[in-house]
């Protein structure tokens, strides 16, 4: 069967599909994945899920266009450069592997915040590290939103929205006392 | 010796080496300093020993501008007209001006100060004694010590710096005894100067016309005169002394009264901080030294940040805040912030973090504006002196600067995972929640060029050979520190100059 000629309709459809891929980024380019499961992974670090949920409710009220669980999840996956179908690196607060040098494994006691941990090239980066680095960078570069009067990074506001949409009670007990 | 005009004969003439007009922080300091040199000094105080409403009302006038409105009572209430001057309602916050204030900063005003900070440093040390605070350590060695207890370290965009807190010293009662004992000082109360009298070409002051509200008139004749009546009244007296020079004494270039400045302050919002130790105390008050002097920390953008952002100087004052006054979501945001910080420092360390809420006030150095000015009105006060119209406008740049500082603080706090900030100001209503600081400055600004300043680098009025000015009115730019300590330092510097001139 000979190839059909490139009609105008097919050209437009192809262009839109490409544009869609560009918008969805890595999330759309990888293998199929479960958005709800990814959303739960994204929200999994939240120790104080109720508090996040309350912030998320306010965010969704102020930004109703963000209300889709799938679309927020995809936006986060894209922004974080995370591939939900691949294994995660170590969690951010897991003890690091012993390395040489006097400072290995130290947790800072003062108000000093150390530079983000260097990750060997090619090593998987944990979702939590990605999240932390992304939020810090968004604050640094003013990619922020205001929820009530509070300034939050766009990513942390979206995480809050995600938790509100998932239902904070579904995410388990808090990590510590409030 | 302490006198009252009513004890003098009608028309009596007081003669002395130096007459100081105004017994506030500057006037009292100058009189005490010169008393040690054997010069005879008459120190005139417009009010009495205590607050008196009729005397205070001599200050009232018309007001307009961004923050002050016709019913603001700014002229009437932002200063006090009795012995001790405005130290009678002073909070006691003392801090030298930052070194960059003395530089030319084109984004603030092309004119910096004519002095260097290092020229004032020895006088700041002496001034600290008058204000009853510890001498400042100009290397700010404290920064090396309790740094852990502060939110920001010197490497960050904001640094913690300090105010010393005077008891506060009420200069009237505190130095009354010293003045009474000073053999060559006569303090005259209820002595309102209504005219600075000059020779025919307005180049030399020949005497002062002095009146009391009870109707007594006397005169003062001196070799030199110092106006130390406050940042607004200094200009009023020059403008009102217009019998010889119609536009006002020293006002040949239409500069007297212009460039009025005060420090706008805005309640910018709240912050929640997660820190390893309690920080808020360091930003409210803490004790230093063996003599238990008080100090408190404030934040300010570093000089590097000011240059990068083209910002004037500014201070962030942190206040304790009651839970009932916290904005919506404060608790939730604090927990969110803890979760985010945990990603960085781990669960074990986060358990040792404290959550603290603080109110955030931002004080910003105003941009000098010649249209912010004091002018005479047609209305006369009870002594026949024209009342003032004070217009103080703040520009879009001033508003932008306040918001920029608040946003930079929010950014700094958040990206370093110290906490989060709520910002209560809006672009639409930038001056909502804003107020003033009662720091009057600029109306007789200092500049070597008579076309750009009212007084010369020695604080002498251009073109008048025996009239000097002390006080915040000589500040060409206001900086951001509360002005009293700098007023005292400049006054002590002036005292050295006068000692030489009156020798």
CSV table of N, CA and C in Angstrom, one decimal, chain A residues 74-150:
chain,number,residue,atom,x,y,z
A,74,UNK,N,1.9,15.4,36.1
A,74,UNK,CA,2.7,15.5,34.9
A,74,UNK,C,3.6,16.7,34.9
A,75,UNK,N,3.1,17.8,35.4
A,75,UNK,CA,3.9,19.1,35.5
A,75,UNK,C,5.0,18.9,36.4
A,76,UNK,N,4.7,18.2,37.6
A,76,UNK,CA,5.8,18.0,38.5
A,76,UNK,C,6.9,17.1,38.0
A,77,UNK,N,6.4,16.0,37.4
A,77,UNK,CA,7.3,15.0,36.8
A,77,UNK,C,8.3,15.7,35.8
A,78,UNK,N,7.7,16.5,35.0
A,78,UNK,CA,8.5,17.3,34.0
A,78,UNK,C,9.5,18.2,34.7
A,79,UNK,N,8.9,19.0,35.6
A,79,UNK,CA,9.8,20.0,36.3
A,79,UNK,C,10.9,19.4,37.1
A,80,UNK,N,10.7,18.2,37.6
A,80,UNK,CA,11.7,17.6,38.5
A,80,UNK,C,12.6,16.7,37.6
A,81,UNK,N,12.3,16.6,36.4
A,81,UNK,CA,13.2,15.7,35.5
A,81,UNK,C,13.2,14.3,36.1
A,82,UNK,N,12.0,13.9,36.6
A,82,UNK,CA,11.9,12.6,37.2
A,82,UNK,C,11.3,11.6,36.3
A,83,UNK,N,11.8,10.4,36.3
A,83,UNK,CA,11.2,9.3,35.4
A,83,UNK,C,10.5,8.3,36.3
A,84,UNK,N,9.3,8.4,36.5
A,84,UNK,CA,8.6,7.5,37.5
A,84,UNK,C,8.7,6.1,37.3
A,85,UNK,N,9.1,5.7,36.1
A,85,UNK,CA,9.2,4.3,35.7
A,85,UNK,C,10.6,3.7,36.0
A,86,UNK,N,11.5,4.6,36.5
A,86,UNK,CA,12.9,4.1,36.8
A,86,UNK,C,13.1,4.0,38.3
A,87,UNK,N,14.1,3.2,38.7
A,87,UNK,CA,14.3,3.1,40.1
A,87,UNK,C,14.8,4.4,40.7
A,88,UNK,N,14.5,4.6,42.0
A,88,UNK,CA,14.9,5.8,42.6
A,88,UNK,C,16.3,5.7,43.2
A,89,UNK,N,17.0,6.8,43.4
A,89,UNK,CA,18.3,6.8,44.1
A,89,UNK,C,18.0,6.8,45.6
A,90,UNK,N,19.0,6.9,46.4
A,90,UNK,CA,18.8,6.9,47.9
A,90,UNK,C,18.0,8.1,48.3
A,91,UNK,N,17.2,7.9,49.4
A,91,UNK,CA,16.4,9.0,49.9
A,91,UNK,C,17.3,10.1,50.5
A,92,UNK,N,16.8,11.3,50.5
A,92,UNK,CA,17.7,12.4,50.9
A,92,UNK,C,18.2,12.3,52.3
A,93,UNK,N,17.4,11.7,53.2
A,93,UNK,CA,17.8,11.7,54.6
A,93,UNK,C,18.4,10.4,55.0
A,94,UNK,N,18.6,9.5,54.0
A,94,UNK,CA,19.3,8.3,54.4
A,94,UNK,C,20.8,8.6,54.6
A,95,UNK,N,21.4,7.9,55.6
A,95,UNK,CA,22.8,8.2,55.8
A,95,UNK,C,23.7,7.9,54.6
A,96,UNK,N,24.5,8.9,54.3
A,96,UNK,CA,25.3,8.7,53.0
A,96,UNK,C,26.3,7.5,53.2
A,97,UNK,N,26.8,7.0,52.1
A,97,UNK,CA,27.8,6.0,52.2
A,97,UNK,C,29.1,6.6,52.8
A,98,UNK,N,29.8,5.9,53.6
A,98,UNK,CA,31.0,6.5,54.2
A,98,UNK,C,32.0,6.9,53.1
A,99,UNK,N,32.5,8.1,53.2
A,99,UNK,CA,33.5,8.5,52.2
A,99,UNK,C,34.7,9.1,53.0
A,100,UNK,N,35.8,9.3,52.3
A,100,UNK,CA,36.9,9.8,53.0
A,100,UNK,C,36.7,11.3,53.3
A,101,UNK,N,37.3,11.8,54.3
A,101,UNK,CA,37.2,13.2,54.7
A,101,UNK,C,36.6,13.4,56.0
A,102,UNK,N,36.9,14.5,56.6
A,102,UNK,CA,36.5,14.7,58.0
A,102,UNK,C,35.0,15.0,58.1
A,103,UNK,N,34.3,15.5,57.1
A,103,UNK,CA,33.0,15.9,57.2
A,103,UNK,C,31.9,14.9,56.8
A,104,UNK,N,32.4,13.7,56.4
A,104,UNK,CA,31.4,12.8,55.8
A,104,UNK,C,30.4,12.4,56.9
A,105,UNK,N,29.1,12.5,56.5
A,105,UNK,CA,28.1,12.1,57.3
A,105,UNK,C,27.7,13.1,58.4
A,106,UNK,N,28.3,14.2,58.5
A,106,UNK,CA,28.0,15.2,59.5
A,106,UNK,C,26.7,15.8,59.2
A,107,UNK,N,25.9,16.0,60.2
A,107,UNK,CA,24.6,16.8,60.1
A,107,UNK,C,24.9,18.1,60.7
A,108,UNK,N,24.6,19.2,59.9
A,108,UNK,CA,25.0,20.5,60.5
A,108,UNK,C,24.2,20.9,61.7
A,109,UNK,N,24.9,21.5,62.7
A,109,UNK,CA,24.2,21.9,63.9
A,109,UNK,C,23.9,23.3,63.9
A,110,UNK,N,24.6,24.1,63.1
A,110,UNK,CA,24.4,25.5,63.2
A,110,UNK,C,23.4,25.9,62.1
A,111,UNK,N,23.2,27.2,62.0
A,111,UNK,CA,22.3,27.7,60.9
A,111,UNK,C,22.9,27.5,59.6
A,112,UNK,N,24.1,27.0,59.5
A,112,UNK,CA,24.7,26.9,58.2
A,112,UNK,C,24.0,25.8,57.4
A,113,UNK,N,23.7,26.1,56.1
A,113,UNK,CA,23.2,25.1,55.3
A,113,UNK,C,24.2,24.7,54.3
A,114,UNK,N,24.6,23.4,54.2
A,114,UNK,CA,25.6,23.0,53.3
A,114,UNK,C,25.1,23.1,51.9
A,115,UNK,N,26.1,23.1,51.0
A,115,UNK,CA,25.7,23.0,49.6
A,115,UNK,C,25.0,21.7,49.3
A,116,UNK,N,24.2,21.6,48.3
A,116,UNK,CA,23.6,20.4,48.0
A,116,UNK,C,24.6,19.3,47.8
A,117,UNK,N,24.3,18.1,48.3
A,117,UNK,CA,25.3,17.0,48.2
A,117,UNK,C,25.6,16.7,46.7
A,118,UNK,N,26.9,16.5,46.5
A,118,UNK,CA,27.3,16.2,45.2
A,118,UNK,C,27.0,14.7,44.9
A,119,UNK,N,26.4,14.5,43.7
A,119,UNK,CA,26.1,13.1,43.3
A,119,UNK,C,27.0,12.7,42.2
A,120,UNK,N,27.6,11.5,42.4
A,120,UNK,CA,28.5,11.1,41.3
A,120,UNK,C,27.8,11.0,40.0
A,121,UNK,N,28.4,11.4,39.0
A,121,UNK,CA,27.8,11.5,37.6
A,121,UNK,C,27.2,10.1,37.3
A,122,UNK,N,26.0,10.1,36.8
A,122,UNK,CA,25.4,8.9,36.3
A,122,UNK,C,24.6,8.2,37.5
A,123,UNK,N,24.9,8.5,38.7
A,123,UNK,CA,24.2,7.9,39.8
A,123,UNK,C,22.7,8.3,39.8
A,124,UNK,N,21.8,7.5,40.2
A,124,UNK,CA,20.4,7.9,40.2
A,124,UNK,C,20.2,8.9,41.3
A,125,UNK,N,19.4,9.9,41.1
A,125,UNK,CA,19.1,11.0,42.1
A,125,UNK,C,17.8,10.7,42.7
A,126,UNK,N,17.7,10.7,44.0
A,126,UNK,CA,16.4,10.4,44.6
A,126,UNK,C,15.4,11.4,44.3
A,127,UNK,N,14.2,11.0,44.3
A,127,UNK,CA,13.1,12.0,44.1
A,127,UNK,C,13.1,13.1,45.2
A,128,UNK,N,13.4,12.7,46.4
A,128,UNK,CA,13.5,13.8,47.4
A,128,UNK,C,14.6,14.8,47.2
A,129,UNK,N,15.7,14.3,46.7
A,129,UNK,CA,16.8,15.3,46.4
A,129,UNK,C,16.4,16.2,45.3
A,130,UNK,N,15.7,15.5,44.3
A,130,UNK,CA,15.2,16.4,43.1
A,130,UNK,C,14.3,17.4,43.7
A,131,UNK,N,13.4,17.0,44.5
A,131,UNK,CA,12.4,17.9,45.1
A,131,UNK,C,13.0,19.0,45.8
A,132,UNK,N,13.9,18.7,46.7
A,132,UNK,CA,14.6,19.7,47.5
A,132,UNK,C,15.3,20.7,46.6
A,133,UNK,N,16.1,20.2,45.7
A,133,UNK,CA,16.9,21.1,44.8
A,133,UNK,C,16.0,22.0,43.9
A,134,UNK,N,14.9,21.4,43.5
A,134,UNK,CA,14.0,22.1,42.6
A,134,UNK,C,13.3,23.3,43.4
A,135,UNK,N,12.9,22.9,44.6
A,135,UNK,CA,12.2,24.0,45.4
A,135,UNK,C,13.2,25.1,45.8
A,136,UNK,N,14.4,24.7,46.2
A,136,UNK,CA,15.4,25.7,46.5
A,136,UNK,C,15.7,26.6,45.3
A,137,UNK,N,15.8,26.0,44.1
A,137,UNK,CA,16.1,26.8,42.9
A,137,UNK,C,14.9,27.7,42.6
A,138,UNK,N,13.7,27.2,42.7
A,138,UNK,CA,12.6,28.0,42.4
A,138,UNK,C,12.5,29.2,43.3
A,139,UNK,N,12.8,29.0,44.6
A,139,UNK,CA,12.8,30.2,45.5
A,139,UNK,C,13.9,31.1,45.1
A,140,UNK,N,15.1,30.6,44.7
A,140,UNK,CA,16.2,31.4,44.4
A,140,UNK,C,15.9,32.3,43.2
A,141,UNK,N,15.2,31.7,42.2
A,141,UNK,CA,15.0,32.4,41.0
A,141,UNK,C,13.6,33.0,40.9
A,142,UNK,N,12.9,33.0,42.0
A,142,UNK,CA,11.6,33.6,42.1
A,142,UNK,C,10.5,32.9,41.3
A,143,UNK,N,10.6,31.6,41.1
A,143,UNK,CA,9.5,30.9,40.5
A,143,UNK,C,8.5,30.5,41.6
A,144,UNK,N,7.7,31.5,42.0
A,144,UNK,CA,7.0,31.4,43.2
A,144,UNK,C,5.5,31.8,43.0
A,145,UNK,N,4.7,31.3,44.0
A,145,UNK,CA,3.3,31.7,44.0
A,145,UNK,C,3.0,32.2,45.4
A,146,UNK,N,1.9,32.9,45.5
A,146,UNK,CA,1.5,33.3,46.9
A,146,UNK,C,0.2,32.6,47.2
A,147,UNK,N,0.2,31.9,48.4
A,147,UNK,CA,-0.9,31.2,48.9
A,147,UNK,C,-1.3,31.9,50.2
A,148,UNK,N,-2.5,32.4,50.2
A,148,UNK,CA,-2.9,33.4,51.1
A,148,UNK,C,-1.8,34.5,51.0
A,149,UNK,N,-1.0,34.8,52.0
A,149,UNK,CA,0.0,35.8,51.8
A,149,UNK,C,1.4,35.1,51.8
A,150,UNK,N,1.4,33.8,51.9
A,150,UNK,CA,2.7,33.1,52.0
A,150,UNK,C,3.4,32.8,50.6
